[in-house]
PDB file of C-alpha atoms in Angstrom:
ATOM      1  CA  MET A  32       0.270-379.640  19.688  1.00  0.00           C
ATOM      2  CA  GLN A  33       3.318-378.785  17.569  1.00  0.00           C
ATOM      3  CA  LYS A  34       4.397-375.152  17.366  1.00  0.00           C
ATOM      4  CA  LYS A  35       4.275-373.425  14.006  1.00  0.00           C
ATOM      5  CA  PHE A  36       7.711-372.970  12.465  1.00  0.00           C
ATOM      6  CA  GLU A  37       8.552-369.276  12.170  1.00  0.00           C
ATOM      7  CA  ILE A  38      11.074-368.317   9.511  1.00  0.00           C
ATOM      8  CA  ALA A  39      11.550-364.638  10.414  1.00  0.00           C
ATOM      9  CA  GLU A  40      14.715-363.794  12.332  1.00  0.00           C
ATOM     10  CA  ARG A  41      16.401-367.098  11.437  1.00  0.00           C
ATOM     11  CA  ASN A  42      20.136-366.985  10.730  1.00  0.00           C
ATOM     12  CA  VAL A  43      20.991-368.560   7.404  1.00  0.00           C
ATOM     13  CA  VAL A  44      24.314-369.459   5.750  1.00  0.00           C
ATOM     14  CA  ILE A  45      24.342-370.128   2.006  1.00  0.00           C
ATOM     15  CA  THR A  46      27.412-371.384   0.149  1.00  0.00           C
ATOM     16  CA  GLY A  47      27.444-370.425  -3.499  1.00  0.00           C
ATOM     17  CA  GLY A  48      25.173-367.584  -2.408  1.00  0.00           C
ATOM     18  CA  ALA A  49      26.443-364.840  -4.710  1.00  0.00           C
ATOM     19  CA  SER A  50      24.620-366.037  -7.833  1.00  0.00           C
ATOM     20  CA  GLY A  51      22.023-368.408  -9.239  1.00  0.00           C
ATOM     21  CA  ILE A  52      19.960-370.551  -6.913  1.00  0.00           C
ATOM     22  CA  GLY A  53      21.998-369.532  -3.861  1.00  0.00           C
ATOM     23  CA  LEU A  54      21.301-365.847  -4.430  1.00  0.00           C
ATOM     24  CA  ALA A  55      17.632-366.630  -5.068  1.00  0.00           C
ATOM     25  CA  PHE A  56      17.495-368.467  -1.704  1.00  0.00           C
ATOM     26  CA  ALA A  57      19.191-365.489  -0.033  1.00  0.00           C
ATOM     27  CA  ARG A  58      16.714-363.061  -1.567  1.00  0.00           C
ATOM     28  CA  ALA A  59      13.624-365.143  -0.749  1.00  0.00           C
ATOM     29  CA  LEU A  60      14.658-365.932   2.827  1.00  0.00           C
ATOM     30  CA  GLY A  61      15.877-362.384   3.416  1.00  0.00           C
ATOM     31  CA  LYS A  62      12.512-360.986   2.317  1.00  0.00           C
ATOM     32  CA  LEU A  63      10.904-363.271   4.916  1.00  0.00           C
ATOM     33  CA  GLY A  64      13.062-361.675   7.622  1.00  0.00           C
ATOM     34  CA  CYS A  65      16.038-364.008   7.833  1.00  0.00           C
ATOM     35  CA  LYS A  66      19.557-362.735   8.409  1.00  0.00           C
ATOM     36  CA  ILE A  67      21.768-363.959   5.591  1.00  0.00           C
ATOM     37  CA  LEU A  68      25.458-364.855   5.299  1.00  0.00           C
ATOM     38  CA  ILE A  69      26.488-365.799   1.764  1.00  0.00           C
ATOM     39  CA  ALA A  70      29.810-367.422   0.912  1.00  0.00           C
ATOM     40  CA  GLU A  71      31.917-368.222  -2.133  1.00  0.00           C
ATOM     41  CA  PRO A  72      35.545-367.690  -3.252  1.00  0.00           C
ATOM     42  CA  GLY A  73      34.978-364.538  -5.372  1.00  0.00           C
ATOM     43  CA  GLU A  74      34.938-361.357  -3.306  1.00  0.00           C
ATOM     44  CA  GLU A  75      33.708-359.044  -6.077  1.00  0.00           C
ATOM     45  CA  LYS A  76      30.706-361.314  -6.718  1.00  0.00           C
ATOM     46  CA  LEU A  77      30.007-361.397  -2.987  1.00  0.00           C
ATOM     47  CA  LYS A  78      30.205-357.623  -2.624  1.00  0.00           C
ATOM     48  CA  SER A  79      27.844-357.127  -5.553  1.00  0.00           C
ATOM     49  CA  ALA A  80      25.358-359.720  -4.271  1.00  0.00           C
ATOM     50  CA  VAL A  81      25.323-358.275  -0.738  1.00  0.00           C
ATOM     51  CA  ALA A  82      24.830-354.756  -2.110  1.00  0.00           C
ATOM     52  CA  SER A  83      21.879-356.014  -4.167  1.00  0.00           C
ATOM     53  CA  LEU A  84      20.372-357.765  -1.146  1.00  0.00           C
ATOM     54  CA  LYS A  85      20.833-354.727   1.087  1.00  0.00           C
ATOM     55  CA  ASP A  86      19.182-352.528  -1.583  1.00  0.00           C
ATOM     56  CA  GLN A  87      16.124-354.768  -1.087  1.00  0.00           C
ATOM     57  CA  GLY A  88      16.190-354.225   2.678  1.00  0.00           C
ATOM     58  CA  ILE A  89      17.738-357.607   3.461  1.00  0.00           C
ATOM     59  CA  ASN A  90      20.142-358.053   6.377  1.00  0.00           C
ATOM     60  CA  ALA A  91      23.033-359.647   4.480  1.00  0.00           C
ATOM     61  CA  ARG A  92      26.768-360.078   4.803  1.00  0.00           C
ATOM     62  CA  TYR A  93      29.412-362.261   3.207  1.00  0.00           C
ATOM     63  CA  GLN A  94      32.425-364.435   3.920  1.00  0.00           C
ATOM     64  CA  LEU A  95      35.024-365.624   1.446  1.00  0.00           C
ATOM     65  CA  CYS A  96      35.015-369.417   1.358  1.00  0.00           C
ATOM     66  CA  ASP A  97      36.223-372.174  -0.948  1.00  0.00           C
ATOM     67  CA  VAL A  98      34.114-375.123   0.235  1.00  0.00           C
ATOM     68  CA  SER A  99      36.662-377.597  -1.119  1.00  0.00           C
ATOM     69  CA  LYS A 100      38.948-376.524   1.739  1.00  0.00           C
ATOM     70  CA  LEU A 101      37.808-377.783   5.142  1.00  0.00           C
ATOM     71  CA  ASN A 102      39.645-375.016   7.011  1.00  0.00           C
ATOM     72  CA  GLN A 103      37.758-372.354   5.036  1.00  0.00           C
ATOM     73  CA  VAL A 104      34.420-373.980   5.878  1.00  0.00           C
ATOM     74  CA  GLU A 105      35.498-373.920   9.549  1.00  0.00           C
ATOM     75  CA  GLU A 106      36.293-370.203   9.132  1.00  0.00           C
ATOM     76  CA  LEU A 107      32.868-369.676   7.543  1.00  0.00           C
ATOM     77  CA  ALA A 108      31.187-371.319  10.528  1.00  0.00           C
ATOM     78  CA  ASP A 109      33.308-369.229  12.919  1.00  0.00           C
ATOM     79  CA  ALA A 110      32.243-366.062  11.088  1.00  0.00           C
ATOM     80  CA  ALA A 111      28.580-367.107  11.120  1.00  0.00           C
ATOM     81  CA  TRP A 112      28.482-367.822  14.841  1.00  0.00           C
ATOM     82  CA  GLU A 113      30.485-364.674  15.563  1.00  0.00           C
ATOM     83  CA  SER A 114      28.058-362.572  13.500  1.00  0.00           C
ATOM     84  CA  PHE A 115      24.795-364.178  14.577  1.00  0.00           C
ATOM     85  CA  GLY A 116      25.465-365.964  17.868  1.00  0.00           C
ATOM     86  CA  ARG A 117      23.781-369.048  16.404  1.00  0.00           C
ATOM     87  CA  VAL A 118      22.915-370.480  12.985  1.00  0.00           C
ATOM     88  CA  ASP A 119      19.526-371.967  12.169  1.00  0.00           C
ATOM     89  CA  MET A 120      19.977-373.155   8.586  1.00  0.00           C
ATOM     90  CA  VAL A 121      22.794-373.874   6.172  1.00  0.00           C
ATOM     91  CA  PHE A 122      22.378-374.371   2.437  1.00  0.00           C
ATOM     92  CA  ASN A 123      25.340-376.314   1.033  1.00  0.00           C
ATOM     93  CA  ASN A 124      24.602-374.892  -2.390  1.00  0.00           C
ATOM     94  CA  ALA A 125      28.073-374.280  -3.887  1.00  0.00           C
ATOM     95  CA  GLY A 126      28.748-376.242  -7.028  1.00  0.00           C
ATOM     96  CA  ILE A 127      30.604-376.181 -10.321  1.00  0.00           C
ATOM     97  CA  GLY A 128      29.730-377.650 -13.713  1.00  0.00           C
ATOM     98  CA  PHE A 129      31.394-380.374 -15.693  1.00  0.00           C
ATOM     99  CA  PRO A 130      33.748-379.219 -18.464  1.00  0.00           C
ATOM    100  CA  GLN A 131      32.187-379.119 -21.900  1.00  0.00           C
ATOM    101  CA  SER A 132      34.640-381.524 -23.472  1.00  0.00           C
ATOM    102  CA  PRO A 133      34.598-385.219 -24.341  1.00  0.00           C
ATOM    103  CA  LEU A 134      35.323-387.501 -21.421  1.00  0.00           C
ATOM    104  CA  ILE A 135      38.520-388.802 -22.975  1.00  0.00           C
ATOM    105  CA  GLU A 136      39.820-385.226 -23.227  1.00  0.00           C
ATOM    106  CA  THR A 137      38.851-384.147 -19.712  1.00  0.00           C
ATOM    107  CA  GLU A 138      41.882-383.583 -17.542  1.00  0.00           C
ATOM    108  CA  MET A 139      41.946-385.398 -14.218  1.00  0.00           C
ATOM    109  CA  ASP A 140      42.605-382.086 -12.435  1.00  0.00           C
ATOM    110  CA  GLU A 141      39.274-380.803 -13.768  1.00  0.00           C
ATOM    111  CA  LEU A 142      37.476-383.909 -12.542  1.00  0.00           C
ATOM    112  CA  HIS A 143      39.107-383.657  -9.117  1.00  0.00           C
ATOM    113  CA  ALA A 144      38.059-379.984  -8.863  1.00  0.00           C
ATOM    114  CA  ILE A 145      34.435-380.969  -9.539  1.00  0.00           C
ATOM    115  CA  PHE A 146      34.491-383.627  -6.817  1.00  0.00           C
ATOM    116  CA  ASP A 147      36.312-381.308  -4.411  1.00  0.00           C
ATOM    117  CA  VAL A 148      33.532-378.714  -4.674  1.00  0.00           C
ATOM    118  CA  ASN A 149      30.395-380.717  -5.481  1.00  0.00           C
ATOM    119  CA  PHE A 150      30.996-383.687  -3.194  1.00  0.00           C
ATOM    120  CA  PHE A 151      33.591-382.774  -0.594  1.00  0.00           C
ATOM    121  CA  GLY A 152      32.299-379.202  -0.316  1.00  0.00           C
ATOM    122  CA  VAL A 153      28.887-380.515   0.744  1.00  0.00           C
ATOM    123  CA  TRP A 154      30.575-383.053   3.031  1.00  0.00           C
ATOM    124  CA  HIS A 155      32.619-380.285   4.674  1.00  0.00           C
ATOM    125  CA  GLY A 156      29.510-378.149   5.197  1.00  0.00           C
ATOM    126  CA  CYS A 157      27.506-381.006   6.706  1.00  0.00           C
ATOM    127  CA  ARG A 158      30.398-382.045   8.954  1.00  0.00           C
ATOM    128  CA  VAL A 159      31.277-378.573  10.231  1.00  0.00           C
ATOM    129  CA  PHE A 160      27.788-377.135  10.594  1.00  0.00           C
ATOM    130  CA  GLY A 161      26.257-380.429  11.748  1.00  0.00           C
ATOM    131  CA  ARG A 162      28.624-380.620  14.701  1.00  0.00           C
ATOM    132  CA  ARG A 163      27.894-377.034  15.649  1.00  0.00           C
ATOM    133  CA  PHE A 164      24.138-377.544  15.312  1.00  0.00           C
ATOM    134  CA  ILE A 165      24.389-380.431  17.777  1.00  0.00           C
ATOM    135  CA  GLU A 166      26.503-378.311  20.143  1.00  0.00           C
ATOM    136  CA  GLN A 167      23.932-375.508  20.102  1.00  0.00           C
ATOM    137  CA  GLY A 168      21.096-377.969  20.663  1.00  0.00           C
ATOM    138  CA  SER A 169      19.415-377.761  17.268  1.00  0.00           C
ATOM    139  CA  SER A 170      20.257-381.099  15.670  1.00  0.00           C
ATOM    140  CA  ALA A 171      18.337-382.454  12.675  1.00  0.00           C
ATOM    141  CA  GLY A 172      14.591-382.159  13.022  1.00  0.00           C
ATOM    142  CA  LYS A 173      14.752-379.910  16.075  1.00  0.00           C
ATOM    143  CA  ILE A 174      14.564-376.142  15.688  1.00  0.00           C
ATOM    144  CA  GLU A 175      14.276-374.040  18.780  1.00  0.00           C
ATOM    145  CA  THR A 176      11.326-371.659  18.704  1.00  0.00           C
TER     146      THR A 176
END
């Protein structure tokens, strides 16, 4: 018989966690008893989001991280494992929108920035956290209870 999955006390990392869907995930999971680490490049947004979460009784902290930079995602993982001892879930949620201009007027730098965050940022998160999940013995589909 399979054990029931318990969410309480899980350690969760959420990129793009200072606003929008990421913050909603942080709030919902935190209210269920998870410990939360949110990440994004804007420290003021992070401070405000963590203060809001803590006001709701949620165990939350933050780490500055630009997911388009592999070394910063490595630093995020280092901070998560240092804080929690292990990580149970990661939400590669960070993303940016497409410029509101005609395609023929969109600068290539803008397009590269979108791919750097929305594609490579997710790739970096999966690569970095995936390796560490395997090392700690909780690879895909297997959560220690």
